[in-house]
mmCIF file of C-alpha atoms in Angstrom:
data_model
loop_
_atom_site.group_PDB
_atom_site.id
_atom_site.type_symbol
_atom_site.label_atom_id
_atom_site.label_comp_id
_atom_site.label_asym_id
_atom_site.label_seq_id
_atom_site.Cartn_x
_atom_site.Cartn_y
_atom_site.Cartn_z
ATOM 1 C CA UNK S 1 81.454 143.417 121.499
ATOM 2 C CA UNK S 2 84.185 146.020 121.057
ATOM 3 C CA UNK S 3 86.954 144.146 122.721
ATOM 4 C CA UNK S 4 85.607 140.477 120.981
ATOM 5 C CA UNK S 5 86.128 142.490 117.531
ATOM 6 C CA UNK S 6 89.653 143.354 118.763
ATOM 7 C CA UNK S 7 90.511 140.210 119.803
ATOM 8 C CA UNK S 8 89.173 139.223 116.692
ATOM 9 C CA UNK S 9 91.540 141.133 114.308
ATOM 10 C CA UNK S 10 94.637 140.266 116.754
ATOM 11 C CA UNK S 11 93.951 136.562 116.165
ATOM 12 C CA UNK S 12 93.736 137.036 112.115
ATOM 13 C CA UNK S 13 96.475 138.615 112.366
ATOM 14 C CA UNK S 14 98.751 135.684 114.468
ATOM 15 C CA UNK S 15 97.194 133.378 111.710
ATOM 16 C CA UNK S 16 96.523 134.411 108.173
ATOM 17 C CA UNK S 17 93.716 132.859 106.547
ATOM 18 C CA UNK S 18 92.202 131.316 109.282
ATOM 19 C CA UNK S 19 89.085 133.679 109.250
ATOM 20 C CA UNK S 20 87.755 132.079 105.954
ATOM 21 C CA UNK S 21 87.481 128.584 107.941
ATOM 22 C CA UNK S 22 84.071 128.651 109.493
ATOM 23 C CA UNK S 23 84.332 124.695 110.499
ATOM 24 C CA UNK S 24 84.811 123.903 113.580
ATOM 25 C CA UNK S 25 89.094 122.862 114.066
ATOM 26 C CA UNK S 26 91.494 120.250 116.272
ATOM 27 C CA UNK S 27 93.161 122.762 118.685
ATOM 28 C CA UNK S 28 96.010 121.251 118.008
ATOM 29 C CA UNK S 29 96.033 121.050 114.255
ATOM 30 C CA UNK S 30 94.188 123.839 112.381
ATOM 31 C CA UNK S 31 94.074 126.649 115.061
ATOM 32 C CA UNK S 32 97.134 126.174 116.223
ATOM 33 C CA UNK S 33 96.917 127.784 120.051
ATOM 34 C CA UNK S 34 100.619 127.277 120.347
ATOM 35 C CA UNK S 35 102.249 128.797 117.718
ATOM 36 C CA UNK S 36 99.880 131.703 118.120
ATOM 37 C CA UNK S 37 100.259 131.824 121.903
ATOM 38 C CA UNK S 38 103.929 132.284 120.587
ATOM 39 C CA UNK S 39 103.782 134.715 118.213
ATOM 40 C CA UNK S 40 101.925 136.701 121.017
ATOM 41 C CA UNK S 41 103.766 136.135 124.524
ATOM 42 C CA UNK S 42 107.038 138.107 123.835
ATOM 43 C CA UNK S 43 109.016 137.390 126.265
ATOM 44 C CA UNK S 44 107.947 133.467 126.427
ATOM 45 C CA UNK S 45 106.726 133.013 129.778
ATOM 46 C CA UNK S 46 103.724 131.349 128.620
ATOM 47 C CA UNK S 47 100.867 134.230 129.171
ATOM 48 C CA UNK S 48 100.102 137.166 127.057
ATOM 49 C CA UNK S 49 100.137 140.235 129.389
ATOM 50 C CA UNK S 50 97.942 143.352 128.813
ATOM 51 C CA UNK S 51 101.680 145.127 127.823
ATOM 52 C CA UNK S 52 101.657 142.478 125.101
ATOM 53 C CA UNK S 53 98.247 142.753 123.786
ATOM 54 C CA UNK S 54 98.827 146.570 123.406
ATOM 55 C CA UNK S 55 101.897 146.261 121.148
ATOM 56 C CA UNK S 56 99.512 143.523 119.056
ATOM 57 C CA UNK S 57 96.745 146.210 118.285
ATOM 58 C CA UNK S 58 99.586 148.707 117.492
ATOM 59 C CA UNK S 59 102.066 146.108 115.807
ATOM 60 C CA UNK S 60 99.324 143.331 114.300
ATOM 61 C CA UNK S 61 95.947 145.350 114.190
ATOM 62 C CA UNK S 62 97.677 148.757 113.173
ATOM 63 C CA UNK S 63 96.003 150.916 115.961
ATOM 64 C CA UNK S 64 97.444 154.220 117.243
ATOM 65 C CA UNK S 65 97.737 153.719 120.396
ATOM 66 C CA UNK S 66 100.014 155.703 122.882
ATOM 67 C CA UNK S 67 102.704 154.016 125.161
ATOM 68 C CA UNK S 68 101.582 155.244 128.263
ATOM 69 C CA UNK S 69 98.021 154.633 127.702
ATOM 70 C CA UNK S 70 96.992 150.999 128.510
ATOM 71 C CA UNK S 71 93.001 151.196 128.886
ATOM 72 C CA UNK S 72 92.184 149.732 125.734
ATOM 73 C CA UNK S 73 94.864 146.761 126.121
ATOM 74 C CA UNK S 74 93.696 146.153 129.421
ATOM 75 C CA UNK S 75 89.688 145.801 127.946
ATOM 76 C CA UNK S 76 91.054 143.749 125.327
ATOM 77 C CA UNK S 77 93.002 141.267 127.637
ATOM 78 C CA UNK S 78 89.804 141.039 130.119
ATOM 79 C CA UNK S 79 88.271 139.550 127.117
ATOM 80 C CA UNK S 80 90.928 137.153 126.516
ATOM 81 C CA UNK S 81 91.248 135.631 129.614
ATOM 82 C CA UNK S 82 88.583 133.279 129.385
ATOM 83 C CA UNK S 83 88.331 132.029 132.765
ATOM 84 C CA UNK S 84 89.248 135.118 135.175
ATOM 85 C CA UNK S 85 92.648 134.456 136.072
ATOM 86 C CA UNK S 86 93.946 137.954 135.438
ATOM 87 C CA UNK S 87 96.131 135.555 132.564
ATOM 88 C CA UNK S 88 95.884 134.988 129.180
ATOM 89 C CA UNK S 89 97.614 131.873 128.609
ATOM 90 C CA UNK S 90 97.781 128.090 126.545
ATOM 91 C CA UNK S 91 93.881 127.099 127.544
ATOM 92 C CA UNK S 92 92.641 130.747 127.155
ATOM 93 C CA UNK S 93 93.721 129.921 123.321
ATOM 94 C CA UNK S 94 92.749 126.928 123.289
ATOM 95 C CA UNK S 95 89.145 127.718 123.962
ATOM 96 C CA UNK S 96 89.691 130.552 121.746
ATOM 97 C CA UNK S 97 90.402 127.461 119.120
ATOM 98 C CA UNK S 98 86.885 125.913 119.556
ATOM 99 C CA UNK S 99 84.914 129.109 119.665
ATOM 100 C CA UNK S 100 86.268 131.180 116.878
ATOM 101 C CA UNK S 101 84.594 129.484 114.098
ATOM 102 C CA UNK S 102 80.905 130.193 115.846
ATOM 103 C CA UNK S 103 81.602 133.684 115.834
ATOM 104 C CA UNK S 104 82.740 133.557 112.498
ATOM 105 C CA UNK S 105 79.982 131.075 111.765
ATOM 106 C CA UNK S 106 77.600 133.879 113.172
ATOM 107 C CA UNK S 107 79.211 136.957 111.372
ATOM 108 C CA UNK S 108 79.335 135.181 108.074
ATOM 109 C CA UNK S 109 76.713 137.454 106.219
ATOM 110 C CA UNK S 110 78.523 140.400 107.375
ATOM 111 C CA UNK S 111 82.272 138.970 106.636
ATOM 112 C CA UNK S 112 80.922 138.055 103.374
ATOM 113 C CA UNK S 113 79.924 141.886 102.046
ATOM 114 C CA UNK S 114 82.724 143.884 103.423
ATOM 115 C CA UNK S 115 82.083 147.575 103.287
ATOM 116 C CA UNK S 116 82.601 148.693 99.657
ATOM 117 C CA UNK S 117 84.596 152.377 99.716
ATOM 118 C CA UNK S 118 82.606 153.321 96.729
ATOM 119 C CA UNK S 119 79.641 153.097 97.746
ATOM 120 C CA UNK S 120 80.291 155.455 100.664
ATOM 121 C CA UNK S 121 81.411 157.429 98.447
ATOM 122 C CA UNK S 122 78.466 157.790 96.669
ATOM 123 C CA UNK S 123 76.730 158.328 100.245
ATOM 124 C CA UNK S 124 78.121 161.130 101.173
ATOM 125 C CA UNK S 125 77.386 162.786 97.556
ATOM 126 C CA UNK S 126 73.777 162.141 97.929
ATOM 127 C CA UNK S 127 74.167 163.823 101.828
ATOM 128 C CA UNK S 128 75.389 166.904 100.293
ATOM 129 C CA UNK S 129 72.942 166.667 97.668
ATOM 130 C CA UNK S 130 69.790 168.946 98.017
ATOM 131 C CA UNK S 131 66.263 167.768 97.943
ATOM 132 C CA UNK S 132 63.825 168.842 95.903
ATOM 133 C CA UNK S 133 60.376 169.202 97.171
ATOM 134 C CA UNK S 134 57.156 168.973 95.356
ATOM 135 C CA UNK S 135 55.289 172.189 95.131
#
């Protein structure tokens, strides 16, 4: 689940404003697998490598992550290779095109109330807020 939501986020990011479409899309035409395939493999050799997917969560998703420390990348790209090639490449996104709208399709009550910072707020003043009990 952890690595789906981080895949998730990476492929937002490669395509703005594709996370409000919940209808299913062409591969070729909405989704785009190419261009974001592109925007992805760095140095063009058509696959996304686990070196790649770590500079996405720290370029694209905004993560901290440390150079030398790969783990999360690597849990990420297991994800992404659909079928178990040790690759992430064109058809890994392309499958990626005709599934993404389910999941959004199936996390549309919770994409739809996104978690308000106020009312957290007001959380964690009624945590540190003492109880009365009744005597």
């Amino acid at each position: 689940f952890f690595a789906k939501n981080l895949w998730r986020k990476i492929w937002e990011a490669v395509q703005p404003g594709f996370e409000k479409s919940y209808e299913p899309c062409d591969p070729y035409e909405e989704c785009d697998p190419e261009g974001r395939l592109a925007t992805l493999d760095q140095n063009e050799d058509g696959t996304v490598t686990v070196e790649e997917i770590h500079g996405a969560l720290r370029d694209l998703v905004g993560l901290s992550v440390h150079e030398d420390e790969m783990s999360l990348a690597k849990f990420v790209h297991s994800f992404a290779d659909i079928d178990g090639d040790g690759k992430v490449t064109l058809q890994d996104f392309e499958v990626f095109c005709q599934e993404m709208p389910k999941l959004y399709e199936n996390q549309k009550w919770r994409l739809a109330f996104p978690k308000n910072p106020a009312s957290s707020a007001l959380s964690d003043k009624t945590e540190n807020t003492p109880v009365k009990r009744a005597q």
